[in-house]
GROMACS .gro file of C-alpha atoms in nm:
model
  346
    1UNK     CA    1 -13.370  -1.655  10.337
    2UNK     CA    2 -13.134  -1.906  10.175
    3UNK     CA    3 -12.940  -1.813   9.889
    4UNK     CA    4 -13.177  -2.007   9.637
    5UNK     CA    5 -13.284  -1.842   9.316
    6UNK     CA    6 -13.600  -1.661   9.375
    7UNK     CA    7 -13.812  -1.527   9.092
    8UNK     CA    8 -14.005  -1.393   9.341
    9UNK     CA    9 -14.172  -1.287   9.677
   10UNK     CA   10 -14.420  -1.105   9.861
   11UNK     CA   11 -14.196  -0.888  10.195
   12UNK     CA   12 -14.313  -0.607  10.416
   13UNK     CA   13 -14.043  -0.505  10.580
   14UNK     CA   14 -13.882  -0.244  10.822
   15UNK     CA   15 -13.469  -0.188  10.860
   16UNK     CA   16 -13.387  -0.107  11.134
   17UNK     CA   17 -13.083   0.113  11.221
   18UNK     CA   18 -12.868   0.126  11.521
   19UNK     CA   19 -12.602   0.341  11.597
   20UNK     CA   20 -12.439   0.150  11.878
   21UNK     CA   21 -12.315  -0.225  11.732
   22UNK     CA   22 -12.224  -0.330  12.085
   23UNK     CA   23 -12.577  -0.270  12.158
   24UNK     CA   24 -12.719  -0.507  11.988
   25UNK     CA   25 -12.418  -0.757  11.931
   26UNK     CA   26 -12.314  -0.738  12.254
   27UNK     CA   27 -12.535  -0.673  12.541
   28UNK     CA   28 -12.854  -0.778  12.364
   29UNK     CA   29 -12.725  -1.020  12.136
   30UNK     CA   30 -12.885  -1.104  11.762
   31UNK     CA   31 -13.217  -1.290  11.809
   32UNK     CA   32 -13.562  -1.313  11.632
   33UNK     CA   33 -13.816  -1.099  11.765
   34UNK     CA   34 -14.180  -1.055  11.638
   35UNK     CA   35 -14.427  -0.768  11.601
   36UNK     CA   36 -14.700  -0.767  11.878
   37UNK     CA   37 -14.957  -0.548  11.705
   38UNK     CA   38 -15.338  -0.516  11.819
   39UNK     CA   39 -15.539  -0.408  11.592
   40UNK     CA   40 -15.792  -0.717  11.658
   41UNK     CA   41 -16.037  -0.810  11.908
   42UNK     CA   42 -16.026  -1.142  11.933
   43UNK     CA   43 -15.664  -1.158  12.118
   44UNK     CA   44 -15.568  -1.279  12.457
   45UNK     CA   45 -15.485  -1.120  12.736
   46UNK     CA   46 -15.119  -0.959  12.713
   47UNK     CA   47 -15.047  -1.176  13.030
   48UNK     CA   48 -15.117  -1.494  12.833
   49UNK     CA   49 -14.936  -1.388  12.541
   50UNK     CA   50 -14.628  -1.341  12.739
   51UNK     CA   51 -14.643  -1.649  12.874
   52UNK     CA   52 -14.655  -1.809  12.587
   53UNK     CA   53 -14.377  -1.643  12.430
   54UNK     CA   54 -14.147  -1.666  12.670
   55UNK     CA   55 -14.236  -2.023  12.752
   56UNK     CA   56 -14.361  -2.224  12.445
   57UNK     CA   57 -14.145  -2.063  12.188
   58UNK     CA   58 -13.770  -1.944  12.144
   59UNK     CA   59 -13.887  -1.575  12.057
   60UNK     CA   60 -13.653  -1.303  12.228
   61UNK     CA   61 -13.808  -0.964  12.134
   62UNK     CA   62 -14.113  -0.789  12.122
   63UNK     CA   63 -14.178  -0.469  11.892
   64UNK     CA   64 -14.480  -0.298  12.014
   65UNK     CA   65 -14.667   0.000  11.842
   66UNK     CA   66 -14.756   0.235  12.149
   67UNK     CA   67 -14.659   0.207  12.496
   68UNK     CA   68 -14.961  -0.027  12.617
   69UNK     CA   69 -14.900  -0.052  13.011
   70UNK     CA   70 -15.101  -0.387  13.063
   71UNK     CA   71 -14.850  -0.528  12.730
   72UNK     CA   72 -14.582  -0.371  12.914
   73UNK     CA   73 -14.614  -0.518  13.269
   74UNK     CA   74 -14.697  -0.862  13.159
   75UNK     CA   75 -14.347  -0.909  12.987
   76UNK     CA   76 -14.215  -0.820  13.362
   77UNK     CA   77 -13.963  -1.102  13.436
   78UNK     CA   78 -13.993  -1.289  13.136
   79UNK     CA   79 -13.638  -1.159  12.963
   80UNK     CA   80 -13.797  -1.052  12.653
   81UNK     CA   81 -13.648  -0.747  12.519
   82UNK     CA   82 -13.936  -0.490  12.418
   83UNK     CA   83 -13.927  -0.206  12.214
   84UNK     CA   84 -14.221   0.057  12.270
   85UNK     CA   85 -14.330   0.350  11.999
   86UNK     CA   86 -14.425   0.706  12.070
   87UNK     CA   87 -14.740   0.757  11.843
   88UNK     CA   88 -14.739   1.050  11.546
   89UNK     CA   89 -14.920   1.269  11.706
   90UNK     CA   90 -14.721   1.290  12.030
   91UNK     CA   91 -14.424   1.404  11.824
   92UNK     CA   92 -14.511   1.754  11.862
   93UNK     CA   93 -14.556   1.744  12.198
   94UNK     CA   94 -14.212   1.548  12.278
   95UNK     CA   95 -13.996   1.810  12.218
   96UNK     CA   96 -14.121   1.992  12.495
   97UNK     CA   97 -13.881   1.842  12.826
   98UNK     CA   98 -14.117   1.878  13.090
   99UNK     CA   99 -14.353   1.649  12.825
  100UNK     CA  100 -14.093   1.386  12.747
  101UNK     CA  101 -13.977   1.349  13.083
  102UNK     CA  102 -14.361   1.315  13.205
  103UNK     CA  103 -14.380   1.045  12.913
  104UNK     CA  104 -14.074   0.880  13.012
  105UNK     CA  105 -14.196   0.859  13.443
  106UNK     CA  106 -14.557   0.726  13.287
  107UNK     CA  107 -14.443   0.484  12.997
  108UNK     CA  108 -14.095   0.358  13.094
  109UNK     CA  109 -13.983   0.441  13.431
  110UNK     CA  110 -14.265   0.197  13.618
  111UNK     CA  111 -14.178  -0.098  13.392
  112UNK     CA  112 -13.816  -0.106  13.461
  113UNK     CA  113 -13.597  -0.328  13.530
  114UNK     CA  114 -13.891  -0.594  13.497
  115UNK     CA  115 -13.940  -0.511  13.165
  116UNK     CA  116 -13.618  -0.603  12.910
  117UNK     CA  117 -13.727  -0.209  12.800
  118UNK     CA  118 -13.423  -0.183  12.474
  119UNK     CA  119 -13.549   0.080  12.249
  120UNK     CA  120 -13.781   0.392  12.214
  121UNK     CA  121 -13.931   0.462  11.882
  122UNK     CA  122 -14.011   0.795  11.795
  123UNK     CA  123 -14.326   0.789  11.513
  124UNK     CA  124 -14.368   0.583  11.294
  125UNK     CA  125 -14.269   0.675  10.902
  126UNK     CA  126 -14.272   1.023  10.996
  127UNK     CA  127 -14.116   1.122  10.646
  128UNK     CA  128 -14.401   0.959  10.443
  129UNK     CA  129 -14.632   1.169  10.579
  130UNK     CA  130 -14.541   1.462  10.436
  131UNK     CA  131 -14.651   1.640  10.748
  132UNK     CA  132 -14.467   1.992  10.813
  133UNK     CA  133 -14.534   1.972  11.128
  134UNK     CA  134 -14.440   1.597  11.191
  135UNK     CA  135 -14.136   1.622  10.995
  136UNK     CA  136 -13.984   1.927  11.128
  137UNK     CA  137 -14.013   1.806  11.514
  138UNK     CA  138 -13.902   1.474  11.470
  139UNK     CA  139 -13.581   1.491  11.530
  140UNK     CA  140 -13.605   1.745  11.833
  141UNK     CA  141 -13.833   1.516  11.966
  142UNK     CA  142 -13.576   1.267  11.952
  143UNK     CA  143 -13.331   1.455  12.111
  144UNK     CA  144 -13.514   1.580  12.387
  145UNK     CA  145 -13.648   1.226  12.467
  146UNK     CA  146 -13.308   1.142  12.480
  147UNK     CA  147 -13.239   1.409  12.732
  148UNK     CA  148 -13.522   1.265  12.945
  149UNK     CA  149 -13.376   0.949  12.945
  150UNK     CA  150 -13.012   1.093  12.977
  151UNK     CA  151 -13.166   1.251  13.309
  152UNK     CA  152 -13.343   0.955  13.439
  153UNK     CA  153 -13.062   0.754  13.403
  154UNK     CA  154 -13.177   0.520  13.152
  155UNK     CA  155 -12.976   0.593  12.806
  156UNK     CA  156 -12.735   0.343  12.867
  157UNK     CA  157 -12.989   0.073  12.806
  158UNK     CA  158 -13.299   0.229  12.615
  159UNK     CA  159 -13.191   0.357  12.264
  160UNK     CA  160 -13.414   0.625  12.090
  161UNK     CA  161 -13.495   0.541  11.708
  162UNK     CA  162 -13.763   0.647  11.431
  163UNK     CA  163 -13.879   0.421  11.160
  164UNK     CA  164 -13.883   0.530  10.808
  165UNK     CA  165 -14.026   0.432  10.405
  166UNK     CA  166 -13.772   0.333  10.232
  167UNK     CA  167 -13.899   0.638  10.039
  168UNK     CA  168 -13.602   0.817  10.264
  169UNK     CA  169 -13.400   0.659   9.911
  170UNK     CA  170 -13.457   0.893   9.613
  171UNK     CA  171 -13.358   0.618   9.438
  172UNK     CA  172 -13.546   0.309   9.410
  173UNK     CA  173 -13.339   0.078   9.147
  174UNK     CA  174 -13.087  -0.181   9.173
  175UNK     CA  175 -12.813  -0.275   9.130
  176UNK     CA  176 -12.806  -0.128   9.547
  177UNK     CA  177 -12.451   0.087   9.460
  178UNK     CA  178 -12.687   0.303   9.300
  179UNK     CA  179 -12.907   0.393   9.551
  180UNK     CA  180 -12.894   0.760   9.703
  181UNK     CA  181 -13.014   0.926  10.016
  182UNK     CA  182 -13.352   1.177   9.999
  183UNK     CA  183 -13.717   1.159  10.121
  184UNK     CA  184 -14.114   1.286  10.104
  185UNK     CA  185 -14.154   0.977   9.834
  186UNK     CA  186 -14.311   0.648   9.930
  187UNK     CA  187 -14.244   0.344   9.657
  188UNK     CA  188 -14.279   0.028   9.578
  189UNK     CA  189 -13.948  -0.139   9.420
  190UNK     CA  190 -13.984  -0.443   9.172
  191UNK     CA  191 -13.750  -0.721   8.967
  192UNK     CA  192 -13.819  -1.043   8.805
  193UNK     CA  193 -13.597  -1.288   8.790
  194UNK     CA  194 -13.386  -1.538   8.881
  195UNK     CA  195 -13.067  -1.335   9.012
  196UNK     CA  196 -12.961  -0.969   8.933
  197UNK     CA  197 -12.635  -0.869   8.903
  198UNK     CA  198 -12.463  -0.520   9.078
  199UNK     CA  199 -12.309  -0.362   8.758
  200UNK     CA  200 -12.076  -0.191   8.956
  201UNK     CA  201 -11.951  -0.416   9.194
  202UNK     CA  202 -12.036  -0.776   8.987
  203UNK     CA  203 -12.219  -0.914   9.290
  204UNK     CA  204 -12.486  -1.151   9.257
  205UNK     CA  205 -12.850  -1.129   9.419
  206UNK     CA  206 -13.049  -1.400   9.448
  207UNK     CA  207 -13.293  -1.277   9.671
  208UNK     CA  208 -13.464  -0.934   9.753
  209UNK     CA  209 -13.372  -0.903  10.098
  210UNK     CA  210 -13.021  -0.879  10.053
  211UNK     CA  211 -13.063  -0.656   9.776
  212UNK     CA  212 -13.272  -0.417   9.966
  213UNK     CA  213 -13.028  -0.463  10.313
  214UNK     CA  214 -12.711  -0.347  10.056
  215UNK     CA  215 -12.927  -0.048   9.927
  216UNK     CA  216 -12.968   0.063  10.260
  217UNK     CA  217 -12.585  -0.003  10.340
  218UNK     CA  218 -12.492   0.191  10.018
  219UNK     CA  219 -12.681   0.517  10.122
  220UNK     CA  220 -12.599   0.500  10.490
  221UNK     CA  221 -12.188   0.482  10.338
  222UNK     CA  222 -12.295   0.760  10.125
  223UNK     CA  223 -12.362   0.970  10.462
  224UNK     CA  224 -12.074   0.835  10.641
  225UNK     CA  225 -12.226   0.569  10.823
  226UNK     CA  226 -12.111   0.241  10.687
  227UNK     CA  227 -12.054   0.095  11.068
  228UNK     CA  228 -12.382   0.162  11.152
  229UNK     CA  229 -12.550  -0.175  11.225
  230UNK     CA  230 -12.908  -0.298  11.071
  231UNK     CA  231 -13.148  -0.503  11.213
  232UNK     CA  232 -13.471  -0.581  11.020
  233UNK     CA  233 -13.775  -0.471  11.241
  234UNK     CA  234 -14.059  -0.644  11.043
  235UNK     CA  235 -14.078  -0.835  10.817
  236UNK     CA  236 -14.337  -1.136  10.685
  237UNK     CA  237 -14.572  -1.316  10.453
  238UNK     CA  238 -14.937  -1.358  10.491
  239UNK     CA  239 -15.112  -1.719  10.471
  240UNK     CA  240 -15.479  -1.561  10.321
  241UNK     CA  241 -15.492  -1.265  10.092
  242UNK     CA  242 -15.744  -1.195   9.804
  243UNK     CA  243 -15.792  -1.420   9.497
  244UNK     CA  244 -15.552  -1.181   9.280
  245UNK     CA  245 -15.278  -1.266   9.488
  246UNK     CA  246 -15.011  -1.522   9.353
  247UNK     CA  247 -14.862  -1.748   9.624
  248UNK     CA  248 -15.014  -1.628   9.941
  249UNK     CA  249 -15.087  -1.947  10.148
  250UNK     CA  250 -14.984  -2.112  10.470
  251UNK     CA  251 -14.733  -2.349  10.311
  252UNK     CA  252 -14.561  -2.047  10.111
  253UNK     CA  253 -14.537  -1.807  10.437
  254UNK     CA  254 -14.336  -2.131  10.650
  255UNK     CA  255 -14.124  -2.162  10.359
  256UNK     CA  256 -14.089  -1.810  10.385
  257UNK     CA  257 -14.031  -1.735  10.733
  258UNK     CA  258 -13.826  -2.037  10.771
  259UNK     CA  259 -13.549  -1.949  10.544
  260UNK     CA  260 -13.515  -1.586  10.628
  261UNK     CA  261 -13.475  -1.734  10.995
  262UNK     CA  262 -13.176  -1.920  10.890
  263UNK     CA  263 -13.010  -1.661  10.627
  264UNK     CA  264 -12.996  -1.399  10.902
  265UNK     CA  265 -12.921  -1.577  11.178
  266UNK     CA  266 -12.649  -1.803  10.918
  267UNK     CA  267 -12.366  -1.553  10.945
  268UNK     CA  268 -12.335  -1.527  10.570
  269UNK     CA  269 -12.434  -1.155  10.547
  270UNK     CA  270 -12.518  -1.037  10.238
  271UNK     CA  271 -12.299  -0.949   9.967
  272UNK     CA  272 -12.155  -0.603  10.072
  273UNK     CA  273 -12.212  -0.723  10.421
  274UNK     CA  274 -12.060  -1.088  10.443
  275UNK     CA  275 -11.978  -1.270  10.758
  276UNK     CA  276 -12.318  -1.095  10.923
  277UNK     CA  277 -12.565  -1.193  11.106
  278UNK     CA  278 -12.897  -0.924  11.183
  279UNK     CA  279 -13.160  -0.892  11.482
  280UNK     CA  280 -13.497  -0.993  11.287
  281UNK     CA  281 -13.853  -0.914  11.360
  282UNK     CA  282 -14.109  -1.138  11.241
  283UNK     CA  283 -14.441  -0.969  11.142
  284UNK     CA  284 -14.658  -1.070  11.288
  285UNK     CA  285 -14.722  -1.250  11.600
  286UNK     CA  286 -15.071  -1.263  11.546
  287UNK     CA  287 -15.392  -1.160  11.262
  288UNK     CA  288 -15.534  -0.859  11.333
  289UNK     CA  289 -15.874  -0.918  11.220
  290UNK     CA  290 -15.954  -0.523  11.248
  291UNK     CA  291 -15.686  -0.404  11.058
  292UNK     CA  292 -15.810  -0.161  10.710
  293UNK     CA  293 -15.720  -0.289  10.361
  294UNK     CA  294 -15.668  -0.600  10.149
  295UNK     CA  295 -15.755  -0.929  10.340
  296UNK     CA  296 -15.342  -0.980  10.380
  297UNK     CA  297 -15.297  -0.712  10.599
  298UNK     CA  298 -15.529  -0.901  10.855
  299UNK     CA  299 -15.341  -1.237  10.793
  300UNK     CA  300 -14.978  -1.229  10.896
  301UNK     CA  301 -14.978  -1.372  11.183
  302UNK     CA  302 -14.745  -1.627  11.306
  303UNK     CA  303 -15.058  -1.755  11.546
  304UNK     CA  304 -15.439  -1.779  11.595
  305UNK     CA  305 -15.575  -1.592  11.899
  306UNK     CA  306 -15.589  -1.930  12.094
  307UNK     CA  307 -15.186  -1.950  12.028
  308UNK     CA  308 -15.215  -2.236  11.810
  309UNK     CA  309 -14.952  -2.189  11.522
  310UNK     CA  310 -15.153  -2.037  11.164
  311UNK     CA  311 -14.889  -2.265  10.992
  312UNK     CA  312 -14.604  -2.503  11.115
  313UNK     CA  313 -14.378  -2.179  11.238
  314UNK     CA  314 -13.996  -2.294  11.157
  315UNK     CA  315 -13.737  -2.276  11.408
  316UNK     CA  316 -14.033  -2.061  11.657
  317UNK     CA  317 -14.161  -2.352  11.894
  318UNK     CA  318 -13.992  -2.445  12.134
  319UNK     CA  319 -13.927  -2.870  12.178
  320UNK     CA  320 -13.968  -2.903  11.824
  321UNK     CA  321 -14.326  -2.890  11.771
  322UNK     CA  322 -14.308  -2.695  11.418
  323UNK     CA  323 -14.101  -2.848  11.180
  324UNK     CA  324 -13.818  -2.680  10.987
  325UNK     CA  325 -13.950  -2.506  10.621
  326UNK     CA  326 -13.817  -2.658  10.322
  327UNK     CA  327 -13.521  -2.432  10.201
  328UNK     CA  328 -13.598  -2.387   9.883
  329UNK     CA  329 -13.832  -2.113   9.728
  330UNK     CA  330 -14.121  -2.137   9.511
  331UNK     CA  331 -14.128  -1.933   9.161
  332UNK     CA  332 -14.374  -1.703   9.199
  333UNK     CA  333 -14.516  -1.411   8.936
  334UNK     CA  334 -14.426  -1.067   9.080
  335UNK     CA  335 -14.165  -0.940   9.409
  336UNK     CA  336 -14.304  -0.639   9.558
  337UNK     CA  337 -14.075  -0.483   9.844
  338UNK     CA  338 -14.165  -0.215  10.118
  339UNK     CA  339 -13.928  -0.143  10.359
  340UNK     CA  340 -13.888   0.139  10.576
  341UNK     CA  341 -13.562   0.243  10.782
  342UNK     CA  342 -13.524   0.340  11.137
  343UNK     CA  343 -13.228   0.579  11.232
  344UNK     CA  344 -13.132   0.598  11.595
  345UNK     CA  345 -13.045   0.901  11.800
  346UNK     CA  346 -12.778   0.762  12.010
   0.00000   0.00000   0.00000
């Protein structure tokens, strides 16, 4: 997003962590990707979608939320980098080797090297759950998928990383210097107004985003792990939601998703992170008409089930058939942030 003063803004979002910088900096390189989710059943076939993508529009990456074969073999020679989830309940059973090895010959080894396969995640905010069982085998799970890979060959190029709330923060305040590392809480973080200022360091936020990237910077330095790189794994605005909702419309969501495109891929960082630029993940690619809750959850996607854009999608089509979003926010009531972090097992 530009740095424009923002009262406020509606973001679901997902950090995501990586351990290895030359990963993603170097042999992947920073792009915008997009959540393929399918909760719907309206959508096209995978084949179509992929396509699409890889033709019609300048997406790079693909976040999926299983390991769907059919998704899997139609990105087959189309040089979009996919990243594939292990579902909750398979955690468990993952941290037996014989089990993750089977998992790895069924869901990765027949997709490969036609498949861009990048990245393995392991559950899906395990620690929100609050699930003894979930919590405690997550990160053998990780480690033994990480052995299957190790044995197949494959770590060099497939990473292994969970998704988190940012509930993993016991802290959820500003300014970010504050924040500290903990977990089994799930919140919602709020501020009005036009910029907030760090007390401690006397930087100046202007928007949420970078705000919520520096909390997540702060805690990881806490731990040690200041290098570690972030890359924001989903992250949106819907065009429909429910008549309480302030600013939820087509117009708002380009404006939106136009000037996040061009903060993170600007190279201005954010202000304990200047000079940056961070692997995005637009959610999503398309409404998922089946999907439980408010109306909003079934309307952030980027396009309609016949691939015609929901809104003119900045910087996304290819030949420039969407136009570029104004850069400049609207003032809106109320900012509610969710994001969740993803630590990788390297």
């Amino acid at each position: 997003m530009e740095q424009t003063p923002l009262v406020a803004s509606i973001l679901n979002a997902t950090l995501l962590v990586v351990a290895i910088l030359a990963l993603i900096q170097g042999a992947h390189g920073i792009g915008i990707g997009v959540n393929y989710g399918t909760v719907a059943n309206n959508l096209p076939p995978p084949a179509m979608v992929a396509k699409f993508l890889s033709k019609s529009t300048t997406i790079k990456k693909v976040r999926l939320f299983d390991a769907n074969p059919e998704i899997l073999r139609a990105f087959g020679n189309t040089g979009i980098e996919v990243t594939i989830t292990v579902p909750n309940d398979q955690i468990p059973d993952i941290t037996n080797l014989t089990y993750a090895q089977q998992w790895v010959k069924t869901n990765v080894q027949p997709f490969i090297p036609a498949t861009k396969l990048i990245r393995i995640l392991v559950g899906n905010e395990v620690l929100s759950t609050a699930n003894k069982l979930l919590v405690s085998t997550l990160v053998p799970a990780m480690q033994t998928l990480h052995v299957a890979l190790v044995a197949a060959s494959l770590d060099d190029n497939i990473k292994i990383s969970t998704p988190h709330s940012l509930g993993i923060l016991s802290t959820q305040a500003h300014p970010p210097r504050q924040i500290q590392t903990g977990y089994d809480t799930h919140t919602q973080c709020t501020i009005h107004g036009v910029f907030v200022v760090d007390d401690n360091t006397k930087l100046r936020y202007t928007n949420m985003l970078d705000a919520q990237l520096d909390a997540v910077y702060s805690a990881l330095k806490v731990l040690g792990f200041e290098d570690v790189e972030i890359v924001i794994a989903e992250t949106g605005w819907p065009s429909v939601c429910d008549p309480a909702q302030v600013g939820v419309n087509p117009k708002t969501a380009s404006e939106y998703n136009g000037n996040l495109i061009r903060h993170v891929t600007s190279g201005a960082g954010t202000p304990l992170m200047p000079n940056r630029t961070f692997d995005t993940y637009i959610f999503a690619l398309f409404d998922e008409n089946l999907k439980p809750g408010p109306s909003c959850e079934r309307n952030f996607g980027l396009f309609w089930p016949n691939m015609t854009p929901v809104y003119n999608v900045p910087i996304i089509m290819r030949n420039n058939v969407a136009v570029v979003a104004n850069s400049h926010y609207k003032v809106f009531l109320s900012i509610v942030i969710v994001l969740s972090l993803i630590c990788t097992w390297v």
